[in-house]
Amino acid sequence: MNFRTIIEPFRIKSVESVKFTRREDREAALREAGFNVFRLRADDVLIDLLTDSGTGAMSAAQWSAVMQADESYAGSRSFYRFEAVVKDLTGFSHIIPTHQGRAAERILFHTILQPGQIVPNNNHFDTTRANIEVEQVEALDLVIPEGRVPHLIHPFKGNIDLAALERLLAERGDLVPLVMVTVTNNSGGGQPVSLENLRGVRTICDRHSKPFFLDACRFAENAWFIKLREPGQSGRTPKAIAREMFALADGCTMSAKKDGLANIGGFLAMNNAEWAEAARNLLILTEGFPTYGGLAGYDLEAVARGLEEVVEEDYLRYRIRSTEYLGEKLIAADVPIIRPPGGHAIYLDARALLPHVPPVQYPGISLANQLYVEAGIRGVEIGTVMFGLHPDGTETPGAMDLVRLAIPRRVYTQSHIDYVAEAVIAVAQSRQQLRGYRIVSAPKTLRHFTAIFEPLA
Ligand SMILES: Cc1ncc(COP(=O)(O)O)c(C=O)c1O
């Protein structure tokens, strides 16, 4: 018999209570937080969909690996286990642990970039963009045109525009030190990149003798989409597909807080021995010795085990289906979202939902704040606040104004997700009452984390 219901592929051994608050408590908490949900105390949040990064639940096997860890400063057994798992998965020769993804980015970019250069990507994530721009280098987004249209259905909306990449390398290739592709494409809606597209990037990079790096945070979710959607891939295991994705690249940056199923950790991996040597020297300066890179031995163990669990088919089937389930409920109620639903999150199209709030009055902030006040749900704006401020101080609307509801791995059950759907639909129905915001104060880079807002009258 075939049953349609896809259940959580685990049972729960340890639970954490969530706190129920009243609407007036949440209004006060949000005011106190400068109308920026990043500044809330997590205890005041009922369902926290701020990020899927580092918020997952570890398995019993991971916790037991934690207890087995070796905390030696140099040459720890846990490092060799971590290194073996990462090498087995990625095939890269040099594995450099870092405390999280952005440390891998900073070390890579600070090691190889020169001012005035250009780094193309499908869409740079915020930390990737910031770590490139701080080196006075342009972070160029070349996602396919379909990837910029929220309601448009395409199986691989994260694909990079191969013709635009070819043109860039033909015309200004001397300024491009490497090509990056983010899998899945977080800033573009958690959308996957096809193997065919990655093969195309490889061919173009070979033609122009350019290294190709993956931003691999959600490599397993991307591999699952390839299995589901790419012709000829359905019979392969997610691990075999992931291995091919990595084999097409020369290196990767990785935040193990996502598909490493760990609460902290990351790595930089590559085949170029010279770059790896320079990266390890910088690592020692800022992260730690090359066999721990800012992590405890127990973190390395948790990541090693997490990378094995994340490619399990039962896990990935449940993971991608839970996101799709929320997406289907919202689509059925005519709530505009990025379609099709991405891997780790649902992205509400705040610009489409709130046409009366102009982008520079931050519709994403307005929607995220209302979701918190009405239901205690915390999402995050991905739009004009996150991407609209330029290094020269000017501000333009972001490509889209979205609210991302990121789903932590193995944390919430189907009834939590049902509650989220009900709340989003209720807020969408009261859209006319939502107003824009203005920024009272903000730092010059990564302003979304700490900016203080004020509602407009
Ligand atoms: C695509 C992508 N790249 C890089 C990062 C940075 O990773 P970390 O938060 O571990 O520094 C993130 C984190 O959200 C991400 O989603």
Short mmCIF file of C-alpha atoms and ligand atoms in Angstrom, two decimals:
data_model
loop_
_atom_site.label_atom_id
_atom_site.label_comp_id
_atom_site.label_asym_id
_atom_site.label_seq_id
_atom_site.Cartn_x
_atom_site.Cartn_y
_atom_site.Cartn_z
CA MET A 1 0.00 0.00 0.00
CA ASN A 2 1.18 3.51 -0.78
CA PHE A 3 0.22 6.21 1.71
CA ARG A 4 0.24 9.87 0.70
CA THR A 5 1.14 11.30 4.12
CA ILE A 6 4.86 11.91 4.48
CA ILE A 7 5.62 11.79 8.19
CA GLU A 8 8.51 13.24 10.17
CA PRO A 9 11.23 10.55 9.84
CA PHE A 10 12.06 10.68 13.57
CA ARG A 11 10.44 10.43 16.97
CA ILE A 12 11.03 13.02 19.65
CA LYS A 13 13.22 12.18 22.63
CA SER A 14 13.71 15.60 24.19
CA VAL A 15 11.45 18.66 24.01
CA GLU A 16 11.79 22.39 24.63
CA SER A 17 8.75 24.41 25.72
CA VAL A 18 7.73 27.45 23.73
CA LYS A 19 6.34 30.54 25.45
CA PHE A 20 2.86 31.81 24.61
CA THR A 21 2.52 35.59 24.86
CA ARG A 22 -0.34 38.08 24.53
CA ARG A 23 -0.66 40.50 21.62
CA GLU A 24 0.06 43.52 23.86
CA ASP A 25 3.24 41.83 25.17
CA ARG A 26 4.43 41.33 21.59
CA GLU A 27 3.61 44.93 20.65
CA ALA A 28 5.69 46.13 23.59
CA ALA A 29 8.54 43.73 22.80
CA LEU A 30 8.65 44.86 19.17
CA ARG A 31 8.62 48.56 20.14
CA GLU A 32 11.45 47.86 22.59
CA ALA A 33 13.34 46.09 19.76
CA GLY A 34 13.20 49.16 17.51
CA PHE A 35 10.66 47.40 15.26
CA ASN A 36 13.42 45.05 14.08
CA VAL A 37 12.67 41.37 14.78
CA PHE A 38 16.42 40.61 14.88
CA ARG A 39 16.52 42.63 18.11
CA LEU A 40 13.79 40.63 19.89
CA ARG A 41 14.57 38.24 22.70
CA ALA A 42 14.04 34.73 21.29
CA ASP A 43 12.04 33.88 24.41
CA ASP A 44 9.38 36.31 23.22
CA VAL A 45 8.96 34.41 19.94
CA LEU A 46 6.51 31.51 19.65
CA ILE A 47 7.61 30.03 16.31
CA ASP A 48 10.99 31.18 15.18
CA LEU A 49 11.39 31.13 11.41
CA LEU A 50 14.09 33.82 11.38
CA THR A 51 16.59 31.37 9.95
CA ASP A 52 17.29 27.73 9.25
CA SER A 53 20.92 28.38 10.16
CA GLY A 54 22.20 26.66 13.29
CA THR A 55 18.63 26.21 14.54
CA GLY A 56 18.15 22.55 13.64
CA ALA A 57 17.72 19.68 16.09
CA MET A 58 20.66 17.33 16.35
CA SER A 59 20.08 13.59 16.31
CA ALA A 60 20.83 11.19 19.15
CA ALA A 61 23.74 9.93 17.03
CA GLN A 62 25.15 13.46 16.78
CA TRP A 63 24.87 14.02 20.54
CA SER A 64 26.61 10.74 21.15
CA ALA A 65 29.38 11.70 18.69
CA VAL A 66 29.73 14.95 20.69
CA MET A 67 30.57 12.86 23.77
CA GLN A 68 33.22 10.92 21.82
CA ALA A 69 35.06 14.06 20.70
CA ASP A 70 38.77 14.67 21.07
CA GLU A 71 39.55 18.22 22.22
CA SER A 72 43.29 18.14 21.44
CA TYR A 73 44.55 21.47 20.15
CA ALA A 74 46.46 19.95 17.24
CA GLY A 75 45.83 16.78 15.26
CA SER A 76 42.60 15.88 17.04
CA ARG A 77 40.94 12.58 16.12
CA SER A 78 37.72 14.52 15.59
CA PHE A 79 39.37 16.63 12.90
CA TYR A 80 40.45 13.55 10.97
CA ARG A 81 36.95 12.12 11.15
CA PHE A 82 35.51 15.44 9.97
CA GLU A 83 38.10 15.71 7.19
CA ALA A 84 37.41 12.15 6.00
CA VAL A 85 33.64 12.74 5.80
CA VAL A 86 34.04 16.06 3.95
CA LYS A 87 36.59 14.56 1.52
CA ASP A 88 34.36 11.55 0.87
CA LEU A 89 31.44 13.86 0.06
CA THR A 90 33.18 16.65 -1.85
CA GLY A 91 36.32 15.03 -3.24
CA PHE A 92 38.29 18.24 -2.55
CA SER A 93 41.92 17.85 -1.44
CA HIS A 94 42.17 20.62 1.17
CA ILE A 95 39.60 20.83 3.97
CA ILE A 96 39.82 23.88 6.23
CA PRO A 97 37.38 24.01 9.16
CA THR A 98 35.92 27.40 10.11
CA HIS A 99 33.50 28.45 12.83
CA GLN A 100 30.77 29.19 10.26
CA GLY A 101 30.19 29.94 6.59
CA ARG A 102 31.10 33.62 6.59
CA ALA A 103 34.51 32.84 8.09
CA ALA A 104 35.17 30.54 5.13
CA GLU A 105 34.05 33.35 2.83
CA ARG A 106 36.20 35.97 4.52
CA ILE A 107 39.28 33.75 4.44
CA LEU A 108 38.79 32.80 0.79
CA PHE A 109 38.04 36.32 -0.40
CA HIS A 110 40.69 38.06 1.67
CA THR A 111 43.24 35.55 0.38
CA ILE A 112 42.51 35.82 -3.33
CA LEU A 113 40.66 39.07 -4.20
CA GLN A 114 42.20 42.34 -5.40
CA PRO A 115 40.35 45.71 -5.41
CA GLY A 116 38.50 46.42 -8.66
CA GLN A 117 37.74 42.77 -9.45
CA ILE A 118 34.31 41.18 -10.05
CA VAL A 119 32.87 37.98 -8.53
CA PRO A 120 29.83 36.57 -10.35
CA ASN A 121 27.31 34.30 -8.61
CA ASN A 122 23.68 33.34 -9.25
CA ASN A 123 22.76 35.49 -6.21
CA HIS A 124 25.25 36.39 -3.54
CA PHE A 125 23.94 35.90 -0.04
CA ASP A 126 24.26 38.94 2.25
CA THR A 127 27.42 37.79 4.06
CA THR A 128 29.02 36.70 0.78
CA ARG A 129 28.26 40.05 -0.81
CA ALA A 130 29.55 41.95 2.24
CA ASN A 131 32.76 39.90 2.41
CA ILE A 132 33.40 40.60 -1.29
CA GLU A 133 32.51 44.29 -1.16
CA VAL A 134 34.75 44.87 1.87
CA GLU A 135 37.67 43.89 -0.43
CA GLN A 136 36.45 46.64 -2.84
CA VAL A 137 35.31 44.02 -5.30
CA GLU A 138 31.99 43.95 -7.15
CA ALA A 139 29.58 41.12 -6.24
CA LEU A 140 27.62 40.55 -9.45
CA ASP A 141 24.30 38.62 -9.49
CA LEU A 142 23.70 36.69 -12.74
CA VAL A 143 20.69 34.49 -11.90
CA ILE A 144 18.51 33.57 -14.91
CA PRO A 145 15.75 36.14 -15.63
CA GLU A 146 13.07 33.65 -14.42
CA GLY A 147 14.79 33.69 -11.00
CA ARG A 148 13.81 37.34 -10.55
CA VAL A 149 10.06 36.86 -11.11
CA PRO A 150 8.43 35.55 -7.91
CA HIS A 151 5.26 34.00 -9.39
CA LEU A 152 6.95 32.35 -12.37
CA ILE A 153 7.29 28.56 -12.19
CA HIS A 154 10.61 27.07 -13.32
CA PRO A 155 12.18 23.84 -12.00
CA PHE A 156 15.62 25.39 -11.50
CA LYS A 157 15.09 29.05 -10.75
CA GLY A 158 18.49 29.21 -9.06
CA ASN A 159 20.36 28.60 -12.33
CA ILE A 160 23.00 31.13 -13.31
CA ASP A 161 22.55 32.83 -16.68
CA LEU A 162 25.22 31.01 -18.71
CA ALA A 163 25.10 33.47 -21.62
CA ALA A 164 25.63 36.41 -19.24
CA LEU A 165 28.49 34.56 -17.54
CA GLU A 166 30.12 33.81 -20.90
CA ARG A 167 29.75 37.47 -21.91
CA LEU A 168 31.28 38.67 -18.64
CA LEU A 169 34.27 36.36 -18.97
CA ALA A 170 34.77 37.20 -22.67
CA GLU A 171 34.58 40.97 -22.10
CA ARG A 172 36.05 41.48 -18.63
CA GLY A 173 37.46 38.05 -17.75
CA ASP A 174 40.77 39.51 -16.58
CA LEU A 175 38.87 41.09 -13.66
CA VAL A 176 37.21 37.82 -12.56
CA PRO A 177 39.30 35.75 -10.14
CA LEU A 178 36.64 33.03 -9.63
CA VAL A 179 33.03 32.14 -10.42
CA MET A 180 30.61 31.20 -7.63
CA VAL A 181 27.23 29.46 -7.63
CA THR A 182 25.05 29.25 -4.51
CA VAL A 183 23.14 25.96 -3.98
CA THR A 184 20.33 26.31 -3.27
CA ASN A 185 19.99 30.00 -4.10
CA ASN A 186 19.00 31.49 -0.75
CA SER A 187 18.60 35.16 -1.78
CA GLY A 188 16.63 34.04 -4.83
CA GLY A 189 14.10 32.01 -2.84
CA GLY A 190 15.92 28.80 -1.88
CA GLN A 191 15.67 27.72 -5.51
CA PRO A 192 17.79 24.88 -6.86
CA VAL A 193 20.46 24.84 -9.55
CA SER A 194 20.43 21.97 -12.06
CA LEU A 195 23.34 19.65 -12.78
CA GLU A 196 23.07 20.74 -16.40
CA ASN A 197 23.61 24.37 -15.32
CA LEU A 198 26.58 23.44 -13.12
CA ARG A 199 28.07 21.50 -16.04
CA GLY A 200 27.61 24.61 -18.19
CA VAL A 201 29.45 26.73 -15.60
CA ARG A 202 32.27 24.18 -15.56
CA THR A 203 32.61 24.31 -19.35
CA ILE A 204 32.67 28.13 -19.41
CA CYS A 205 35.17 28.26 -16.54
CA ASP A 206 37.42 25.76 -18.35
CA ARG A 207 37.24 27.81 -21.53
CA HIS A 208 38.38 30.92 -19.64
CA SER A 209 40.66 29.13 -17.15
CA LYS A 210 38.67 30.32 -14.12
CA PRO A 211 38.19 28.45 -10.85
CA PHE A 212 34.61 27.63 -9.91
CA PHE A 213 33.47 27.55 -6.26
CA LEU A 214 30.14 26.48 -4.82
CA ASP A 215 28.49 28.24 -1.89
CA ALA A 216 27.37 24.81 -0.72
CA CYS A 217 25.30 25.58 2.43
CA ARG A 218 22.26 23.67 1.16
CA PHE A 219 23.92 21.17 -1.18
CA ALA A 220 21.76 18.23 0.00
CA GLU A 221 18.47 20.08 -0.52
CA ASN A 222 19.74 21.05 -3.98
CA ALA A 223 20.64 17.42 -4.72
CA TRP A 224 17.13 16.32 -3.72
CA PHE A 225 15.53 18.83 -6.13
CA ILE A 226 17.82 17.50 -8.88
CA LYS A 227 16.63 13.98 -8.11
CA LEU A 228 12.99 15.09 -8.23
CA ARG A 229 13.12 17.41 -11.20
CA GLU A 230 16.06 16.81 -13.54
CA PRO A 231 15.54 14.31 -16.35
CA GLY A 232 17.56 11.11 -15.83
CA GLN A 233 18.35 11.77 -12.14
CA SER A 234 15.47 10.08 -10.30
CA GLY A 235 17.27 6.75 -9.87
CA ARG A 236 20.38 8.23 -8.20
CA THR A 237 20.98 8.70 -4.50
CA PRO A 238 21.17 12.29 -3.17
CA LYS A 239 24.75 11.57 -2.14
CA ALA A 240 25.76 10.51 -5.65
CA ILE A 241 24.16 13.67 -7.05
CA ALA A 242 25.85 15.83 -4.40
CA ARG A 243 29.20 14.25 -5.21
CA GLU A 244 28.76 15.13 -8.86
CA MET A 245 27.86 18.73 -7.95
CA PHE A 246 31.09 19.04 -5.95
CA ALA A 247 33.12 17.24 -8.64
CA LEU A 248 32.13 19.95 -11.12
CA ALA A 249 33.66 22.65 -8.88
CA ASP A 250 37.18 23.48 -7.73
CA GLY A 251 36.22 24.30 -4.18
CA CYS A 252 33.42 25.45 -1.89
CA THR A 253 32.51 27.56 1.07
CA MET A 254 30.14 25.86 3.49
CA SER A 255 28.06 26.81 6.48
CA ALA A 256 27.51 23.55 8.35
CA LYS A 257 24.72 25.32 10.25
CA LYS A 258 22.44 24.42 7.35
CA ASP A 259 22.99 21.07 5.62
CA GLY A 260 25.68 20.13 8.15
CA LEU A 261 22.75 19.68 10.58
CA ALA A 262 24.86 21.30 13.31
CA ASN A 263 24.35 24.35 15.49
CA ILE A 264 27.72 25.85 14.52
CA GLY A 265 30.50 25.12 12.06
CA GLY A 266 31.61 25.47 8.48
CA PHE A 267 34.50 24.84 6.15
CA LEU A 268 36.42 26.03 3.15
CA ALA A 269 37.48 23.27 0.77
CA MET A 270 39.47 23.39 -2.45
CA ASN A 271 41.92 21.65 -4.72
CA ASN A 272 44.36 24.56 -5.22
CA ALA A 273 47.28 23.88 -2.85
CA GLU A 274 48.68 27.41 -3.08
CA TRP A 275 45.38 29.07 -2.15
CA ALA A 276 44.85 26.51 0.61
CA GLU A 277 48.26 27.31 2.09
CA ALA A 278 47.48 31.05 2.12
CA ALA A 279 44.01 30.38 3.55
CA ARG A 280 45.44 28.22 6.38
CA ASN A 281 47.85 31.01 7.30
CA LEU A 282 44.99 33.48 7.60
CA LEU A 283 42.95 30.84 9.46
CA ILE A 284 45.65 30.55 12.13
CA LEU A 285 45.61 34.33 12.53
CA THR A 286 41.87 34.70 13.06
CA GLU A 287 40.13 31.32 13.57
CA GLY A 288 42.59 28.85 15.03
CA PHE A 289 44.91 25.98 14.23
CA PRO A 290 44.09 24.21 10.91
CA THR A 291 42.81 21.08 12.67
CA TYR A 292 40.06 22.93 14.52
CA GLY A 293 39.54 26.32 12.81
CA GLY A 294 37.51 27.98 15.56
CA LEU A 295 35.50 24.87 16.45
CA ALA A 296 35.53 22.53 19.40
CA GLY A 297 36.31 18.88 18.71
CA TYR A 298 32.67 18.14 19.53
CA ASP A 299 31.48 20.56 16.85
CA LEU A 300 33.63 18.76 14.27
CA GLU A 301 32.03 15.46 15.34
CA ALA A 302 28.50 16.90 15.12
CA VAL A 303 29.15 18.24 11.62
CA ALA A 304 30.75 14.97 10.44
CA ARG A 305 27.72 12.96 11.57
CA GLY A 306 25.31 15.64 10.28
CA LEU A 307 26.81 15.51 6.79
CA GLU A 308 26.12 11.78 6.74
CA GLU A 309 22.51 12.13 7.94
CA VAL A 310 21.58 15.02 5.66
CA VAL A 311 21.85 12.97 2.47
CA GLU A 312 19.47 10.26 3.75
CA GLU A 313 16.48 9.98 1.42
CA ASP A 314 13.82 9.76 4.16
CA TYR A 315 15.14 12.94 5.71
CA LEU A 316 15.29 14.90 2.46
CA ARG A 317 11.84 13.70 1.34
CA TYR A 318 10.32 14.96 4.59
CA ARG A 319 12.37 18.15 4.59
CA ILE A 320 11.43 19.34 1.11
CA ARG A 321 7.83 18.16 1.48
CA SER A 322 7.28 20.15 4.72
CA THR A 323 8.31 23.36 3.00
CA GLU A 324 6.14 22.56 0.00
CA TYR A 325 3.20 21.76 2.34
CA LEU A 326 3.29 25.27 3.81
CA GLY A 327 3.67 26.73 0.32
CA GLU A 328 0.63 24.82 -0.98
CA LYS A 329 -1.58 26.13 1.84
CA LEU A 330 -0.56 29.73 1.15
CA ILE A 331 -0.95 29.40 -2.61
CA ALA A 332 -4.44 27.94 -2.10
CA ALA A 333 -5.34 31.08 -0.10
CA ASP A 334 -3.90 33.38 -2.80
CA VAL A 335 -1.03 34.62 -0.64
CA PRO A 336 1.73 35.68 -3.09
CA ILE A 337 4.91 33.64 -2.56
CA ILE A 338 7.95 32.77 -4.60
CA ARG A 339 6.93 29.79 -6.68
CA PRO A 340 7.59 26.96 -6.69
CA PRO A 341 8.36 26.73 -2.94
CA GLY A 342 12.10 26.60 -2.20
CA GLY A 343 13.94 24.05 -0.11
CA HIS A 344 14.46 25.63 3.28
CA ALA A 345 11.94 28.43 3.34
CA ILE A 346 8.79 30.02 2.03
CA TYR A 347 9.30 33.53 0.74
CA LEU A 348 6.26 35.78 1.01
CA ASP A 349 6.15 38.42 -1.72
CA ALA A 350 5.61 41.49 0.45
CA ARG A 351 5.85 43.86 -2.52
CA ALA A 352 2.95 42.10 -4.25
CA LEU A 353 0.94 41.75 -1.03
CA LEU A 354 1.38 45.39 0.02
CA PRO A 355 1.34 47.44 -3.20
CA HIS A 356 0.39 50.50 -1.11
CA VAL A 357 3.77 50.40 0.71
CA PRO A 358 6.60 51.59 -1.61
CA PRO A 359 9.87 49.57 -1.51
CA VAL A 360 11.76 52.35 0.29
CA GLN A 361 9.11 52.22 3.03
CA TYR A 362 10.06 48.56 3.47
CA PRO A 363 7.01 46.34 2.85
CA GLY A 364 9.02 43.33 4.04
CA ILE A 365 9.59 44.92 7.44
CA SER A 366 5.91 45.84 7.66
CA LEU A 367 4.79 42.26 6.93
CA ALA A 368 7.39 40.59 9.17
CA ASN A 369 6.45 42.87 12.07
CA GLN A 370 2.73 42.23 11.66
CA LEU A 371 3.28 38.46 11.64
CA TYR A 372 5.12 38.78 14.91
CA VAL A 373 2.49 41.00 16.54
CA GLU A 374 -0.45 38.87 15.39
CA ALA A 375 0.95 35.39 15.90
CA GLY A 376 4.36 35.46 17.60
CA ILE A 377 5.99 34.19 14.38
CA ARG A 378 9.39 35.59 13.47
CA GLY A 379 10.40 35.75 9.79
CA VAL A 380 12.95 38.01 8.14
CA GLU A 381 12.88 40.71 5.49
CA ILE A 382 14.94 39.88 2.41
CA GLY A 383 14.59 42.96 0.29
CA THR A 384 15.30 46.66 0.25
CA VAL A 385 16.60 46.85 3.82
CA MET A 386 18.95 43.91 3.25
CA PHE A 387 20.14 44.77 -0.26
CA GLY A 388 19.05 48.34 -1.09
CA LEU A 389 21.91 50.31 0.49
CA HIS A 390 25.00 50.66 -1.73
CA PRO A 391 28.65 51.18 -0.74
CA ASP A 392 28.41 54.83 -1.95
CA GLY A 393 25.56 55.47 0.54
CA THR A 394 22.74 55.61 -2.02
CA GLU A 395 19.59 53.53 -1.61
CA THR A 396 17.50 51.87 -4.33
CA PRO A 397 14.71 49.26 -4.08
CA GLY A 398 16.01 45.69 -3.75
CA ALA A 399 15.28 43.32 -6.65
CA MET A 400 12.34 41.96 -4.61
CA ASP A 401 10.77 42.67 -1.22
CA LEU A 402 10.29 39.33 0.48
CA VAL A 403 9.68 37.94 3.95
CA ARG A 404 11.46 34.65 4.39
CA LEU A 405 9.92 32.05 6.67
CA ALA A 406 12.87 29.70 7.10
CA ILE A 407 12.09 26.30 8.52
CA PRO A 408 14.59 24.94 11.06
CA ARG A 409 15.56 21.33 10.38
CA ARG A 410 13.73 18.64 12.42
CA VAL A 411 12.35 21.21 14.91
CA TYR A 412 8.69 21.97 14.17
CA THR A 413 5.89 19.48 13.52
CA GLN A 414 3.05 19.62 11.04
CA SER A 415 0.71 21.34 13.52
CA HIS A 416 3.24 24.14 14.01
CA ILE A 417 3.28 24.57 10.24
CA ASP A 418 -0.55 24.52 10.11
CA TYR A 419 -0.56 27.35 12.68
CA VAL A 420 1.94 29.34 10.59
CA ALA A 421 -0.22 28.94 7.48
CA GLU A 422 -3.34 30.08 9.36
CA ALA A 423 -1.53 33.12 10.76
CA VAL A 424 -0.01 34.21 7.44
CA ILE A 425 -3.38 33.92 5.72
CA ALA A 426 -5.05 36.02 8.46
CA VAL A 427 -2.38 38.73 8.19
CA ALA A 428 -2.64 38.72 4.39
CA GLN A 429 -6.40 39.25 4.69
CA SER A 430 -5.81 42.37 6.82
CA ARG A 431 -3.17 43.75 4.43
CA GLN A 432 -4.86 47.17 4.01
CA GLN A 433 -4.07 48.03 7.64
CA LEU A 434 -0.31 47.52 7.22
CA ARG A 435 1.84 50.65 6.99
CA GLY A 436 5.41 51.36 5.89
CA TYR A 437 8.43 52.15 8.07
CA ARG A 438 11.35 54.54 8.06
CA ILE A 439 14.87 53.85 9.33
CA VAL A 440 15.81 55.86 12.42
CA SER A 441 19.41 54.60 12.60
CA ALA A 442 21.47 51.91 10.91
CA PRO A 443 25.11 50.91 10.34
CA LYS A 444 26.63 51.22 6.85
CA THR A 445 27.02 47.47 6.20
CA LEU A 446 24.64 44.59 6.95
CA ARG A 447 22.20 47.17 8.29
CA HIS A 448 19.26 44.76 8.53
CA PHE A 449 20.69 43.05 11.61
CA THR A 450 20.70 46.10 13.85
CA ALA A 451 18.74 48.95 12.19
CA ILE A 452 16.11 50.74 14.27
CA PHE A 453 12.80 51.49 12.53
CA GLU A 454 9.75 53.66 13.20
CA PRO A 455 6.28 53.01 11.77
CA LEU A 456 4.98 55.70 9.41
CA ALA A 457 1.72 57.38 10.37
C1 LIG B 1 23.76 30.96 0.92
C2 LIG B 1 24.49 31.32 2.18
N1 LIG B 1 25.80 31.57 2.15
C3 LIG B 1 26.50 31.87 3.25
C4 LIG B 1 25.89 31.96 4.49
C5 LIG B 1 26.71 32.33 5.70
O1 LIG B 1 26.81 31.28 6.60
P1 LIG B 1 26.98 31.56 8.19
O2 LIG B 1 25.71 32.13 8.68
O3 LIG B 1 27.30 30.21 8.75
O4 LIG B 1 28.12 32.51 8.37
C6 LIG B 1 24.51 31.73 4.58
C7 LIG B 1 23.85 31.84 5.89
O5 LIG B 1 22.68 32.06 6.03
C8 LIG B 1 23.80 31.38 3.39
O6 LIG B 1 22.48 31.13 3.42
#
